[in-house]
XYZ file of C-alpha atoms in Angstrom:
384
model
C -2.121 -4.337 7.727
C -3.453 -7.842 8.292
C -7.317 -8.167 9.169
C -8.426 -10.791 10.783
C -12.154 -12.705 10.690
C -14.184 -10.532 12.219
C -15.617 -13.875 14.463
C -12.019 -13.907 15.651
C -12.253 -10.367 17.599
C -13.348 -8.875 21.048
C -16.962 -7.875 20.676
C -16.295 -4.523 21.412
C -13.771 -4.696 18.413
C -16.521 -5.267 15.786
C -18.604 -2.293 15.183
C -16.262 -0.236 14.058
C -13.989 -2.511 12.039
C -16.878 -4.646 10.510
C -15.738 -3.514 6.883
C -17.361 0.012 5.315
C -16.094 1.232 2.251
C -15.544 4.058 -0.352
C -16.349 3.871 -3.558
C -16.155 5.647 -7.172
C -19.811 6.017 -6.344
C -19.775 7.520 -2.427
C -16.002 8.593 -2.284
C -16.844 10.980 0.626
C -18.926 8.419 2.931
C -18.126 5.016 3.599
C -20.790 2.725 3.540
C -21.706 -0.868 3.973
C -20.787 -2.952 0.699
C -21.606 -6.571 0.783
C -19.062 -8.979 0.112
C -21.212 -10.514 -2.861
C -22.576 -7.095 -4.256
C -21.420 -6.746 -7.738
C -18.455 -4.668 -8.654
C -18.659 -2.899 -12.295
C -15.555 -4.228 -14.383
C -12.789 -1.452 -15.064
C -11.203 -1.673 -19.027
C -8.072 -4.044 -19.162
C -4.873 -2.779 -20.515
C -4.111 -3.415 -23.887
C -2.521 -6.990 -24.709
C 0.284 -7.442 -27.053
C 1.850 -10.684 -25.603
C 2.532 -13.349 -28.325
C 2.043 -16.969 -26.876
C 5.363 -18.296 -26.840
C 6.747 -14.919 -25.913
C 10.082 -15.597 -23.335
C 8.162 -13.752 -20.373
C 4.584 -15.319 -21.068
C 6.350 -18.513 -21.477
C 8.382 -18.324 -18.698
C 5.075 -17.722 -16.455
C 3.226 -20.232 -17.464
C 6.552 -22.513 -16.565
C 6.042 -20.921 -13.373
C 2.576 -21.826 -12.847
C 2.816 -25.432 -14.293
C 5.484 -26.202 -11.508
C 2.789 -25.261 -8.272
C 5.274 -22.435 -7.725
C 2.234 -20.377 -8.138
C -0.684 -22.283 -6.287
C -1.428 -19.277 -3.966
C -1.676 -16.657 -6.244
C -4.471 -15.551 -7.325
C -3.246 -13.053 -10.001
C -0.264 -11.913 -11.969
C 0.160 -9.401 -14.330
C 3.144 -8.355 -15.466
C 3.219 -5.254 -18.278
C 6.028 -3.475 -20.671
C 5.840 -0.051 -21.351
C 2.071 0.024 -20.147
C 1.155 -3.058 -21.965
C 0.098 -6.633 -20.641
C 2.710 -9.362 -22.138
C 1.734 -12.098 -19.561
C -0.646 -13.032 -16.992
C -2.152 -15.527 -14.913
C -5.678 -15.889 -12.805
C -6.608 -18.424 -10.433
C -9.542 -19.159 -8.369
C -8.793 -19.447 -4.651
C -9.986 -18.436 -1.150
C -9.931 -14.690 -0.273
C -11.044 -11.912 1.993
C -11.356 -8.582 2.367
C -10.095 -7.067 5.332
C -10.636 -10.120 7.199
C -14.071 -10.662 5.945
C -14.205 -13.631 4.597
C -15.253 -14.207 0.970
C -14.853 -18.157 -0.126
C -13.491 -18.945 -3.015
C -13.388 -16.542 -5.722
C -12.843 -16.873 -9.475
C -10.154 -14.040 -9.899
C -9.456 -12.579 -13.473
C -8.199 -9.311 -14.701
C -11.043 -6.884 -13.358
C -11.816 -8.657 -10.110
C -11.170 -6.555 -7.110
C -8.437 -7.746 -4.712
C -7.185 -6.327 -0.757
C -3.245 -4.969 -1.620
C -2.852 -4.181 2.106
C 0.202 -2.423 2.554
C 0.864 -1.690 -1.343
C -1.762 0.993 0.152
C 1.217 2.838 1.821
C 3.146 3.413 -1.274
C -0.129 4.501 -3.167
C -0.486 7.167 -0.697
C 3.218 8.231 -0.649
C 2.094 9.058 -4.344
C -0.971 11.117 -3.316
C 0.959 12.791 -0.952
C 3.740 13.557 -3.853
C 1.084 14.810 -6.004
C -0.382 17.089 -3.605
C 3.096 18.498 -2.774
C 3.977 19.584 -6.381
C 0.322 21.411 -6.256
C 1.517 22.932 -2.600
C -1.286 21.570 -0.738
C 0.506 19.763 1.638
C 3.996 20.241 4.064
C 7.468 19.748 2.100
C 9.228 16.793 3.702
C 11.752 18.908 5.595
C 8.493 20.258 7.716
C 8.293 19.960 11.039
C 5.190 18.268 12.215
C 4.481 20.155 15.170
C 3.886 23.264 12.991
C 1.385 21.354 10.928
C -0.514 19.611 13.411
C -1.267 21.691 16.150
C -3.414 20.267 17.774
C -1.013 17.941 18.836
C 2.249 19.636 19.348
C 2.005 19.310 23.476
C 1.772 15.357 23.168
C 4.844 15.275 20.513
C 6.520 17.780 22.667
C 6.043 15.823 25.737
C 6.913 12.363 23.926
C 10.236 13.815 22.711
C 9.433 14.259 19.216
C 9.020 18.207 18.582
C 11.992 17.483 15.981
C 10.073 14.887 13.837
C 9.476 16.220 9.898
C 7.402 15.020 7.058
C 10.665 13.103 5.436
C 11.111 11.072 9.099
C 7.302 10.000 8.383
C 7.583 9.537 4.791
C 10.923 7.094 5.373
C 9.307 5.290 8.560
C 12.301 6.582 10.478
C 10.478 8.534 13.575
C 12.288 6.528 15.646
C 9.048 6.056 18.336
C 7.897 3.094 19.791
C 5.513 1.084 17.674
C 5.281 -2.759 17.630
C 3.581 -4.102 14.468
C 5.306 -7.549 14.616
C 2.641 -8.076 17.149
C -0.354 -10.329 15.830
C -2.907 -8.643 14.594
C -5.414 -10.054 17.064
C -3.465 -8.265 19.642
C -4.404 -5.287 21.072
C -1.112 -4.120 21.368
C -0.201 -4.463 17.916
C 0.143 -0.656 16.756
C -2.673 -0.536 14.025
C -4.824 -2.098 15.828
C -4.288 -0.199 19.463
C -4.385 3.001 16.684
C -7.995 1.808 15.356
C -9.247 1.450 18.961
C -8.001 4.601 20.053
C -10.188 7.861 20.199
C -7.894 10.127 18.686
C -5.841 7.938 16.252
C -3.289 11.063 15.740
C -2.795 11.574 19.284
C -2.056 8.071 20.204
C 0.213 7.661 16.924
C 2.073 11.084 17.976
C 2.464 10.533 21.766
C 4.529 7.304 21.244
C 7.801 7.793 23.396
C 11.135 8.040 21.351
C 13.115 5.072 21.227
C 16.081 6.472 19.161
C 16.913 9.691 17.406
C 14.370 10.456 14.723
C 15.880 8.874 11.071
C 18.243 6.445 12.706
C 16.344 3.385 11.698
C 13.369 1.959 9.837
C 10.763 0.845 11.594
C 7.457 -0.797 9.691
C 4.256 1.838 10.813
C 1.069 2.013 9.985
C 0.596 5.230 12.078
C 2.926 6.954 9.916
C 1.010 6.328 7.071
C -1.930 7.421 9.193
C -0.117 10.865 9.286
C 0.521 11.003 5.811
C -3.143 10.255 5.455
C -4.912 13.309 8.095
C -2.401 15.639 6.106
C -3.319 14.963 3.054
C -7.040 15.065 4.127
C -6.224 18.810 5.594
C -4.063 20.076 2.954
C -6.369 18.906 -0.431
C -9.964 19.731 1.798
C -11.366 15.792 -0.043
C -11.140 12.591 1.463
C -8.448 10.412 0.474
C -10.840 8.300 -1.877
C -11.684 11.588 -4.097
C -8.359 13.194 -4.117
C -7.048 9.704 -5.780
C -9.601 9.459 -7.599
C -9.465 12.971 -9.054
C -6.020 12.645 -9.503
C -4.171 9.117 -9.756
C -6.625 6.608 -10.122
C -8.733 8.741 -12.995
C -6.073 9.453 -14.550
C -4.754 5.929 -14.689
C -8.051 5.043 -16.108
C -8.981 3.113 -12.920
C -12.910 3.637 -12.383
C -13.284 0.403 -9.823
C -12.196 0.456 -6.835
C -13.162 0.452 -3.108
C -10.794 1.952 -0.053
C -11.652 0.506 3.496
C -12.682 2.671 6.216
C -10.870 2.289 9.362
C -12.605 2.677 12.831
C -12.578 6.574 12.794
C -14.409 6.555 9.490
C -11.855 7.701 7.324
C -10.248 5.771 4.855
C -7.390 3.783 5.997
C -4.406 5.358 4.281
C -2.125 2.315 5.052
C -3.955 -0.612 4.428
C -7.350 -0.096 2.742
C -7.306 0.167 -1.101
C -8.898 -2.537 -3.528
C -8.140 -2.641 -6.698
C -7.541 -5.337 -9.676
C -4.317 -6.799 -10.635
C -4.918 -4.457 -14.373
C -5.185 -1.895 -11.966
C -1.795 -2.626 -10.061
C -0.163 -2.453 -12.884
C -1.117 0.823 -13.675
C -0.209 2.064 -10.683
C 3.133 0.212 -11.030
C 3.876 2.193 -14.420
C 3.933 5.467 -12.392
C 6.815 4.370 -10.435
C 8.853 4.111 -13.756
C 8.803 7.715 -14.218
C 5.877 9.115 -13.120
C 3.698 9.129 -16.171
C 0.783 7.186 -17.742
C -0.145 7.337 -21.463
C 2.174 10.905 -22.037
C 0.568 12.605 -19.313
C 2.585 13.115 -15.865
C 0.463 11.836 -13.209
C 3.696 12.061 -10.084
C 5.846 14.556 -10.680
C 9.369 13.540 -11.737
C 11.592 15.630 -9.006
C 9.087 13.752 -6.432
C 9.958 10.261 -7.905
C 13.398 10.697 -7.898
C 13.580 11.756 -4.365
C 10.943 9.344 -3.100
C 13.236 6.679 -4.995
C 16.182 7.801 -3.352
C 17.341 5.519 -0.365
C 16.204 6.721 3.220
C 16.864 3.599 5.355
C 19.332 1.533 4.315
C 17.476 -1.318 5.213
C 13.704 -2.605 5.857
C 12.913 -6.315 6.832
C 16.231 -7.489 5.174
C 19.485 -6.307 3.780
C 18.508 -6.872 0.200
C 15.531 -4.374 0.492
C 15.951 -0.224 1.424
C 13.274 1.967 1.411
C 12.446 5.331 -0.195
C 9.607 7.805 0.698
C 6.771 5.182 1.397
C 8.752 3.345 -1.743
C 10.192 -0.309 -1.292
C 13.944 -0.365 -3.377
C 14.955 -4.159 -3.829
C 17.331 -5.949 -5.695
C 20.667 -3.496 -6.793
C 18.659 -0.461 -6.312
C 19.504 -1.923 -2.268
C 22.941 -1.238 -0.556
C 22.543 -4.765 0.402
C 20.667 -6.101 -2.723
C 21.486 -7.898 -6.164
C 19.867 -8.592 -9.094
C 17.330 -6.523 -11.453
C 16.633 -2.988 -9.191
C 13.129 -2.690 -9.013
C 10.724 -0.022 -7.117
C 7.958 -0.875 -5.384
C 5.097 -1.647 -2.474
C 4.477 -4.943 -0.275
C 1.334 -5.886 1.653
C 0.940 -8.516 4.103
C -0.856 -11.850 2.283
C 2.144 -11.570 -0.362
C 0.855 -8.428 -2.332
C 3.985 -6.833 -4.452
C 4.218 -4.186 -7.224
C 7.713 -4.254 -8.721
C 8.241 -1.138 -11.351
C 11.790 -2.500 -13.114
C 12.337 1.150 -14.819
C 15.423 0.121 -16.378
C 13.181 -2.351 -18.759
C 9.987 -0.602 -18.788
C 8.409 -4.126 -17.055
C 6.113 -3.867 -13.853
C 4.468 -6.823 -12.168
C 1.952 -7.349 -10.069
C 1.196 -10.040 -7.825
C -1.734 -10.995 -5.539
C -1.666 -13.545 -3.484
C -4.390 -14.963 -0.514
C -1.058 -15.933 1.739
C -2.602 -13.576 4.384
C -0.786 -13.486 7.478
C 1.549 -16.973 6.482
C 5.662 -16.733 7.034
C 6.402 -17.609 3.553
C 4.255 -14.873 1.745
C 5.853 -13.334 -1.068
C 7.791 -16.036 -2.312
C 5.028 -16.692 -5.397
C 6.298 -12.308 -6.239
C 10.012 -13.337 -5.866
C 9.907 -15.906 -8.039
C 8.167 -13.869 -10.913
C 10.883 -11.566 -10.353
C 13.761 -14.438 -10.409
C 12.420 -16.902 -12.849
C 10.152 -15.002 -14.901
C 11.677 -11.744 -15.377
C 15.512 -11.557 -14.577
C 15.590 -14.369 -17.500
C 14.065 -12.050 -19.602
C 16.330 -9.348 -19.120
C 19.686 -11.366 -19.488
């Protein structure tokens, strides 16, 4: 999700999404964090890049040609170790709020908007292999009661967890829409007084599974079941269970206006801590403990919809699959989440390399081009 300046909104918009925030220190309550408060460090990964090394070379290339101007951090890692990076100062926000410039480096804290989504597809992975939550060929209806008379008068009794999970519920939803709009889905979601009963009451457009369609209400869903199934809040079952294990003790997760964290757009973490979470889409595991199951990573890795934005990028279960790992795609296959302002994970699991790129491109029609060139001219080189 893209936020926008708080000055920018409605009045009435304001109370609610003026930024709150969980923490490893109140993961159950959300509470007001100051932009400027200080944020503990978290460790850094180990480093065994040699200067001169072809990746590390080959960024700071990169970097010297401007290519890289927006970014504010790259890491990229091999087999769990950092073998490049670069840090820049720049202008950034969080969640809108604006923050001036800020002098980013491996432990600074950084919005990865939508990467959020494919952090909770893990969760909810996790959660399934411990039976907490609904297997992907559940019907929602019997899972969310409370709202099976909406769903059943929108048309979508038939909708399971795998049409959520693959953003194929083929109901109406218009996130194109600026986010200033009030018709944007988030947004109209946020405002709402039952976020779940607007998101679920959407009328069908096409048969459920037909087509992707970008959502932030089906990671919404995603989120309240989680929530129901593990009995914590989002922010302590990843906590307790991805981020902990990962070694990841800094981090905040947004609150959205209902005062629960916002499953599809709210985590902060560092670049270091990206890549971390990149390494579990390799094969599941972090430092020869299994943190996501395997059979869940194979099937969330397995192409859903065929196609996303563009031909050369299919999707998974709440899983980005570019380059040959798309129908439509070429080059190095790589696994992975995107958030609006140019924030990309790419796991490569055929090399062992994940990078992670954050960017302050928020809400700009070129984001993402300073992640696809570390991916083109950094490491497909490598790999030839």
């Amino acid at each position: 999700m893209a936020r926008i300046p708080l000055s920018s909104m409605p009045r009435a918009w304001r109370t609610f999404l003026r930024p709150r925030v969980f923490t490893p220190a109140s993961p159950d309550r959300a509470r007001r964090v100051r932009a400027s408060e200080p944020v503990p460090s978290s460790a850094t990964s180990a480093r065994v890049g040699v200067p001169g090394s072809a990746i590390a070379s080959r960024l700071d290339h990169l970097a010297a040609s401007g290519a890289l101007d927006r970014a504010h951090a790259v890491v990229i890692t091999r087999d769990g170790a950092t073998v490049a990076e670069h840090f820049r100062s720049g202008a950034d926000a969080r969640w809108g709020e604006r923050l001036g410039v800020v002098e980013h480096g491996p432990a600074t804290l950084h919005d990865l908007r939508s990467v959020t989504k494919t952090v909770t597809g893990l969760l909810y992975g996790i959660a399934h292999e411990e039976g907490l939550v609904p297997p992907p060929e559940a019907r929602l209806v019997d899972h969310l009661p409370a709202h099976r008379r909406s769903m059943e008068a929108a048309g979508s009794a038939d909708l399971t967890v795998a049409h959520v999970l693959s953003k194929t519920m083929g109901t109406a939803w218009r996130e194109e829409l600026p986010y200033a709009d009030a018709r944007n889905g988030e947004i109209a979601m946020e405002l709402a007084r039952d976020r779940d009963a607007y998101i679920l009451s959407q009328p069908r457009t096409e048969p459920a599974g037909t087509r992707w369609r970008y959502s932030g209400g089906a990671t919404a869903i995603l989120g309240t079941l989680l929530e129901t199934g593990t009995g914590a809040s989002l922010p302590r079952f990843a906590a307790a269970r991805l981020l902990g294990p990962l070694g990841i003790d800094t981090w905040q997760w947004m609150a959205g206006g209902n005062g629960h964290a916002s499953p599809a757009s709210g985590l902060r973490l560092s670049a270091t801590g990206l890549a971390r979470v990149g390494a579990l889409l390799l094969d599941g595991a972090w430092r020869g403990r299994q943190v996501v199951p395997r059979a869940w990573l194979e099937r969330a890795t397995t192409v859903a919809a065929e196609r996303t934005w563009s031909a050369d990028a299919a999707y998974g279960f709440h899983v980005y699959l570019g380059g040959s790992f798309a129908p439509g795609g070429a080059g190095p296959g790589w696994r992975g989440g995107i958030g609006n302002g140019g924030q990309y994970v790419m796991a490569l699991p055929d090399s062992g390399i994940v990078a992670a790129v954050l960017t302050g491109a928020y809400d700009q029609p070129d984001q993402g081009v300073e992640a696809r060139a570390v991916l083109s001219e950094v490491i497909a080189p490598s790999l030839a």
